PDB file of C-alpha atoms in Angstrom:
ATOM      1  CA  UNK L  42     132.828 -89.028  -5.574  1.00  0.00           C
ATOM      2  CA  UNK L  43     130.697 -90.308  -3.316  1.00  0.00           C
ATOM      3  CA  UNK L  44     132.949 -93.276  -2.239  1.00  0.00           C
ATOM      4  CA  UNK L  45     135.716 -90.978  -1.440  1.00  0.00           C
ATOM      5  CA  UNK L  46     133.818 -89.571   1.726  1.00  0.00           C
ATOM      6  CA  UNK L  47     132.408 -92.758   2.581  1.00  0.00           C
ATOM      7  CA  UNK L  48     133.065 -93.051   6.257  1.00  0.00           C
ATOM      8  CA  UNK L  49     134.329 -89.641   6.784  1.00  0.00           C
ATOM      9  CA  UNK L  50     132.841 -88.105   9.999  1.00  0.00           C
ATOM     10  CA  UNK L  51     133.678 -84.078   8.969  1.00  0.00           C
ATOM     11  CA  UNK L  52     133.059 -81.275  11.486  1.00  0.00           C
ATOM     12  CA  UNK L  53     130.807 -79.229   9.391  1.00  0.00           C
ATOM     13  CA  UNK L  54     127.282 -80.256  10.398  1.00  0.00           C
ATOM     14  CA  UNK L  55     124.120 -79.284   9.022  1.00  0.00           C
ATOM     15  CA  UNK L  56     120.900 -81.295  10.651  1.00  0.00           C
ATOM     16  CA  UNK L  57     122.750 -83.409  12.470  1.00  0.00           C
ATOM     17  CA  UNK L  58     124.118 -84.344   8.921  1.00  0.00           C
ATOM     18  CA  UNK L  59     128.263 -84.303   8.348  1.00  0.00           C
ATOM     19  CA  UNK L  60     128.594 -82.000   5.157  1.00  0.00           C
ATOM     20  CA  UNK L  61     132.076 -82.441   3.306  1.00  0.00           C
ATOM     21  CA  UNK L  62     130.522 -81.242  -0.434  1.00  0.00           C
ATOM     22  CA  UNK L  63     128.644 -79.393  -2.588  1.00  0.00           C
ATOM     23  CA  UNK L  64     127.848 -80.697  -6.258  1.00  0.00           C
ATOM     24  CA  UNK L  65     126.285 -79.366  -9.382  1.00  0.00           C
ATOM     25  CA  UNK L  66     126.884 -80.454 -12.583  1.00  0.00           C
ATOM     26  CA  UNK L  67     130.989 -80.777 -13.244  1.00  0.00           C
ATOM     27  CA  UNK L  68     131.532 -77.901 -10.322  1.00  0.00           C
ATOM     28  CA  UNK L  69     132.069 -79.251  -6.916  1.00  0.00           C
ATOM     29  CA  UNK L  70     132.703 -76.773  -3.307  1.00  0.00           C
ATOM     30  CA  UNK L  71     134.406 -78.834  -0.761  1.00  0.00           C
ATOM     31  CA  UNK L  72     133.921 -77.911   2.967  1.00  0.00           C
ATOM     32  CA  UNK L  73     136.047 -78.463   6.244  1.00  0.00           C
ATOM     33  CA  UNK L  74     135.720 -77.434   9.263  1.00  0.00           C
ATOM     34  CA  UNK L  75     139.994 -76.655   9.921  1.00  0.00           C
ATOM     35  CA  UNK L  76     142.315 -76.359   7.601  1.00  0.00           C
ATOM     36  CA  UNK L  77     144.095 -79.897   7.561  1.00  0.00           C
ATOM     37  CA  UNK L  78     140.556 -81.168   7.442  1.00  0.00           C
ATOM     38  CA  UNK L  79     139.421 -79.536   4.399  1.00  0.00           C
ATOM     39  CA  UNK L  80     143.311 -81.010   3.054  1.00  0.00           C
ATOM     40  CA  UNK L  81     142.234 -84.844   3.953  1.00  0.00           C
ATOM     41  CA  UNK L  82     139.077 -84.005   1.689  1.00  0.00           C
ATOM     42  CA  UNK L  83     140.671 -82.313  -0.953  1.00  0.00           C
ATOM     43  CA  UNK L  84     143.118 -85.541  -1.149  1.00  0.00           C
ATOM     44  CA  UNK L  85     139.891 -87.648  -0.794  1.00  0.00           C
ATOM     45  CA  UNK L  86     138.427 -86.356  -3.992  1.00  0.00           C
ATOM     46  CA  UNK L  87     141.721 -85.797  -5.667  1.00  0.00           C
ATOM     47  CA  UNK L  88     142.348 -89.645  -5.658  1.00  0.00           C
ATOM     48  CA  UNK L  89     138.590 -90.804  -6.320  1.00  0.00           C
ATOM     49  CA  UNK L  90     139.029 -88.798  -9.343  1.00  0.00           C
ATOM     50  CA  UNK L  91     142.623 -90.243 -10.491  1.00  0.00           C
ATOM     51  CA  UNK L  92     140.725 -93.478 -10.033  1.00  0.00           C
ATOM     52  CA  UNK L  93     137.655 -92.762 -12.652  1.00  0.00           C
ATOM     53  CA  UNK L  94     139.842 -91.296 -14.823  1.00  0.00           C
ATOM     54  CA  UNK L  95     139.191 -87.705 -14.155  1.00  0.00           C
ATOM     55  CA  UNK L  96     141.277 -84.930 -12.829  1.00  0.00           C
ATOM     56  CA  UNK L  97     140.928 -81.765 -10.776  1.00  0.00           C
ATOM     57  CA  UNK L  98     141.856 -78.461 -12.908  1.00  0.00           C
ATOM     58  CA  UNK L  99     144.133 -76.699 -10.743  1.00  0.00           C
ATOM     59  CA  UNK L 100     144.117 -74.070 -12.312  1.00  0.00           C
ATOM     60  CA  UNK L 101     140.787 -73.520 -11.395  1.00  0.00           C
ATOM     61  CA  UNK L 102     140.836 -74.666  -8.270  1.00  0.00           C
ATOM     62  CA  UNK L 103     140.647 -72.326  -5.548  1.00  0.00           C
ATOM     63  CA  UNK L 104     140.771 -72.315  -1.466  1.00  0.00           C
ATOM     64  CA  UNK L 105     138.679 -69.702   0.690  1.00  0.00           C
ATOM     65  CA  UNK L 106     138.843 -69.829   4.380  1.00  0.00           C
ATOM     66  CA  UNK L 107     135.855 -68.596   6.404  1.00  0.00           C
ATOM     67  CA  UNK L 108     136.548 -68.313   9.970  1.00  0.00           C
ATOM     68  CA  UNK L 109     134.647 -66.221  12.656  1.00  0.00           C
ATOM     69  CA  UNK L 110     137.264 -66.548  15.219  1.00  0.00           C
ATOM     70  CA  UNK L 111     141.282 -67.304  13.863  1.00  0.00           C
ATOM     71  CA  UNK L 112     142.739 -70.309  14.824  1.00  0.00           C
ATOM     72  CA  UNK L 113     146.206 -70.368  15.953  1.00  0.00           C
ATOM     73  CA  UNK L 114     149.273 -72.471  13.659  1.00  0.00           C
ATOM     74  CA  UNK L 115     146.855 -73.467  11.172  1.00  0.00           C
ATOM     75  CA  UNK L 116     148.128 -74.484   7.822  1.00  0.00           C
ATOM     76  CA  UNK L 117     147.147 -71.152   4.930  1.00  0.00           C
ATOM     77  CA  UNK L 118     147.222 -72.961   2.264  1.00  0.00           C
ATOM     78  CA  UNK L 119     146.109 -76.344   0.265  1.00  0.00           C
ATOM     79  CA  UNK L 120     147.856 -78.418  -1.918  1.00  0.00           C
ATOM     80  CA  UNK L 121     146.437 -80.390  -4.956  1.00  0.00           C
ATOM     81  CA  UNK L 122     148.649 -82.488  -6.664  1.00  0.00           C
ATOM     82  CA  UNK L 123     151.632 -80.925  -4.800  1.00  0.00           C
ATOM     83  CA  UNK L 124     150.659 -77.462  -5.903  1.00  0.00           C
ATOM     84  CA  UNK L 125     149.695 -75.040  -3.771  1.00  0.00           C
ATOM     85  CA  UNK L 126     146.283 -73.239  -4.790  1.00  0.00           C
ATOM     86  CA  UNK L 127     145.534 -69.312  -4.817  1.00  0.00           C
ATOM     87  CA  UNK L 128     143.254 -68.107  -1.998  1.00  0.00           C
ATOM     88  CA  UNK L 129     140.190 -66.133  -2.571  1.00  0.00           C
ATOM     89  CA  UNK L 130     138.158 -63.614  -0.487  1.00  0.00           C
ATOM     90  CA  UNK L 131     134.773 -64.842  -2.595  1.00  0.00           C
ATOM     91  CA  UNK L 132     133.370 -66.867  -5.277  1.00  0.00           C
ATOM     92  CA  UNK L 133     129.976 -66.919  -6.796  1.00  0.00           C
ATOM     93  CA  UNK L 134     128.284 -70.670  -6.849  1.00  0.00           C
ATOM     94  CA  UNK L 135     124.942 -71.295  -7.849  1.00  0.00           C
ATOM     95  CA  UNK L 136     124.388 -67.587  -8.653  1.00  0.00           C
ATOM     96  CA  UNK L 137     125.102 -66.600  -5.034  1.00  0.00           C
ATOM     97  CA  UNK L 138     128.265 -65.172  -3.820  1.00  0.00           C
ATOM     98  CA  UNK L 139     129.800 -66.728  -1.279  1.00  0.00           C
ATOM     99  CA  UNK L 140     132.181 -64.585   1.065  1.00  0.00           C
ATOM    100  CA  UNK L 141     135.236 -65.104   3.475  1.00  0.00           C
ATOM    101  CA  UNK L 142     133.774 -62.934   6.291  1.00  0.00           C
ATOM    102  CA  UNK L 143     129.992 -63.894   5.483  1.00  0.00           C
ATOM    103  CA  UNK L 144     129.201 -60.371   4.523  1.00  0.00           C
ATOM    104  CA  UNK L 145     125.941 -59.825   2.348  1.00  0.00           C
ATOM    105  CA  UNK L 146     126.287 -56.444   0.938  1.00  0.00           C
ATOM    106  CA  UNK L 147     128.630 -57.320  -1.342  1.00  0.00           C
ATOM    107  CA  UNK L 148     126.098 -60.557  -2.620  1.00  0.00           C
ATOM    108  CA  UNK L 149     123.114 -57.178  -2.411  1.00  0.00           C
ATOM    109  CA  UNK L 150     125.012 -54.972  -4.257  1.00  0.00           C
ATOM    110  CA  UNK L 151     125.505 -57.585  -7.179  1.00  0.00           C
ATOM    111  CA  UNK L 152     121.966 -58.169  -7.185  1.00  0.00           C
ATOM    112  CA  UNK L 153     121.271 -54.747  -7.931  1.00  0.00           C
ATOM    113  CA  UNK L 154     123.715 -54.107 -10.540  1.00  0.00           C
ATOM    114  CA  UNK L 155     121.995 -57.101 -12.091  1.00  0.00           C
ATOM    115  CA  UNK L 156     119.059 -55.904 -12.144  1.00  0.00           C
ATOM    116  CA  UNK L 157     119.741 -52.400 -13.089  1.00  0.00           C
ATOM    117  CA  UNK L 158     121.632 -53.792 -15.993  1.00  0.00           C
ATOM    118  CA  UNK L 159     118.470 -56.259 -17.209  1.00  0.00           C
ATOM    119  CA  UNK L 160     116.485 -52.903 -16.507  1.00  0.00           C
ATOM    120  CA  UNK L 161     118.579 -50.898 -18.790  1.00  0.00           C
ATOM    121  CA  UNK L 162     118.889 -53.527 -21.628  1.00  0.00           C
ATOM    122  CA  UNK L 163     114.583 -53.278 -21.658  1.00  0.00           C
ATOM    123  CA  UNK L 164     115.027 -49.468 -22.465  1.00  0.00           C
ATOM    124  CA  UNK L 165     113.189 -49.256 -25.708  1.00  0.00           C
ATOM    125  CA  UNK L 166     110.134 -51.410 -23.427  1.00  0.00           C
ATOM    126  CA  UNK L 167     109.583 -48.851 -21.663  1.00  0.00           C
ATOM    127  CA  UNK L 168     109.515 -46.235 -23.662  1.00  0.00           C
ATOM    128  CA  UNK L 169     107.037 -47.831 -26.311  1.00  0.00           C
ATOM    129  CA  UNK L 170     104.189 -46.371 -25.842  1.00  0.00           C
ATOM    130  CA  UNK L 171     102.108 -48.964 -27.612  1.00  0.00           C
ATOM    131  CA  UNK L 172     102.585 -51.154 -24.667  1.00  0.00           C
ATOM    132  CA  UNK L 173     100.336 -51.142 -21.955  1.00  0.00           C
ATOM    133  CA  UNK L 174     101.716 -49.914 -18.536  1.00  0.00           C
ATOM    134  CA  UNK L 175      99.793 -53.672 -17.369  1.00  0.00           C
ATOM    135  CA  UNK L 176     102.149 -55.458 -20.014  1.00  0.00           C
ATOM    136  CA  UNK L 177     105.745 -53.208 -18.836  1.00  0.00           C
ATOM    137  CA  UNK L 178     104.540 -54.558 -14.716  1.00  0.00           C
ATOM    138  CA  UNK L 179     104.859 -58.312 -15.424  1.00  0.00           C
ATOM    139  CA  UNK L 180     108.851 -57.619 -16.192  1.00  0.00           C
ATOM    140  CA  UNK L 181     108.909 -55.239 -13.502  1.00  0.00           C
ATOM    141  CA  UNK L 182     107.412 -57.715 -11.407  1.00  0.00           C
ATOM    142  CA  UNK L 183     109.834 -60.874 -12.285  1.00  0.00           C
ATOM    143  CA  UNK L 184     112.974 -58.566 -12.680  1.00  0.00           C
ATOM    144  CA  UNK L 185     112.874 -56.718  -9.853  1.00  0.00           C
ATOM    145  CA  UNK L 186     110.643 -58.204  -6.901  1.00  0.00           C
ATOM    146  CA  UNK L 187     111.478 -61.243  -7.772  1.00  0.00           C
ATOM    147  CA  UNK L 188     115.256 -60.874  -7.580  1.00  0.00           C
ATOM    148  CA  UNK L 189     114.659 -58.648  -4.293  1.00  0.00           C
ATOM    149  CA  UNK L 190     113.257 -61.661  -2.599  1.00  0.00           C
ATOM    150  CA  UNK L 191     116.448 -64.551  -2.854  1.00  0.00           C
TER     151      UNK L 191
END
């Protein structure tokens, strides 16, 4: 994958650094900074992975556009392998969710029910009263604060 960006000067910078993906494992978040940009790259990695042997699941594959200001006649949508792929409002990567209009609460609210439900499932914990209430704080502690804090 690597090869297929190799030269590619993209507009999304971080550090001075050009920034065209993300990678972990088999999953893989492309970025552009325009629409026809984020096309070239999706066609980049496309044919690098034709070439090793690999495919993209399209059916899996899925476009979100984050913009803070809209940009006049640019292309909606993005094609991959002459299909055109569904467009989301978010996606969760790495455990984080991502949003079109860079919105937290939605991320905050997530983390909560998460935490509630991981609270909930340690019911008959905290109820035992052969525990020690110094025991029942290290769970608190990880579970809660710990998730508070990403």
């Amino acid at each position: 994958m690597r090869n297929a960006f190799e030269g590619f000067e993209g507009s999304v910078k971080i550090g001075r650094k050009s920034i065209t993906n993300l990678r972990y494992a088999d999953d893989i978040v492309l970025v552009g900074g325009s629409m026809e940009e984020l096309q070239d790259i999706v066609n980049r990695a496309h044919e690098a992975s034709s070439q090793a042997g690999l495919y993209l699941n399209t059916s899996k594959t899925k476009v979100m556009k984050t913009i803070r200001v809209p940009v006049r006649n640019e292309q909606d949508n993005i094609l991959v392998s002459g299909q055109d792929r569904e467009n989301v409002k978010n996606f969760v990567y790495l455990g984080a969710m991502i949003t079109e209009n860079y919105d937290d609460s939605k991320e905050i609210k997530r983390r909560i029910a998460i935490t509630k439900n991981a609270m909930i499932a340690l019911e008959y914990f905290w109820k035992d009263r052969a525990i020690s209430i110094t025991t029942k704080k290290r769970p608190l502690k990880s579970l809660v604060f710990n998730i508070a804090t990403y």
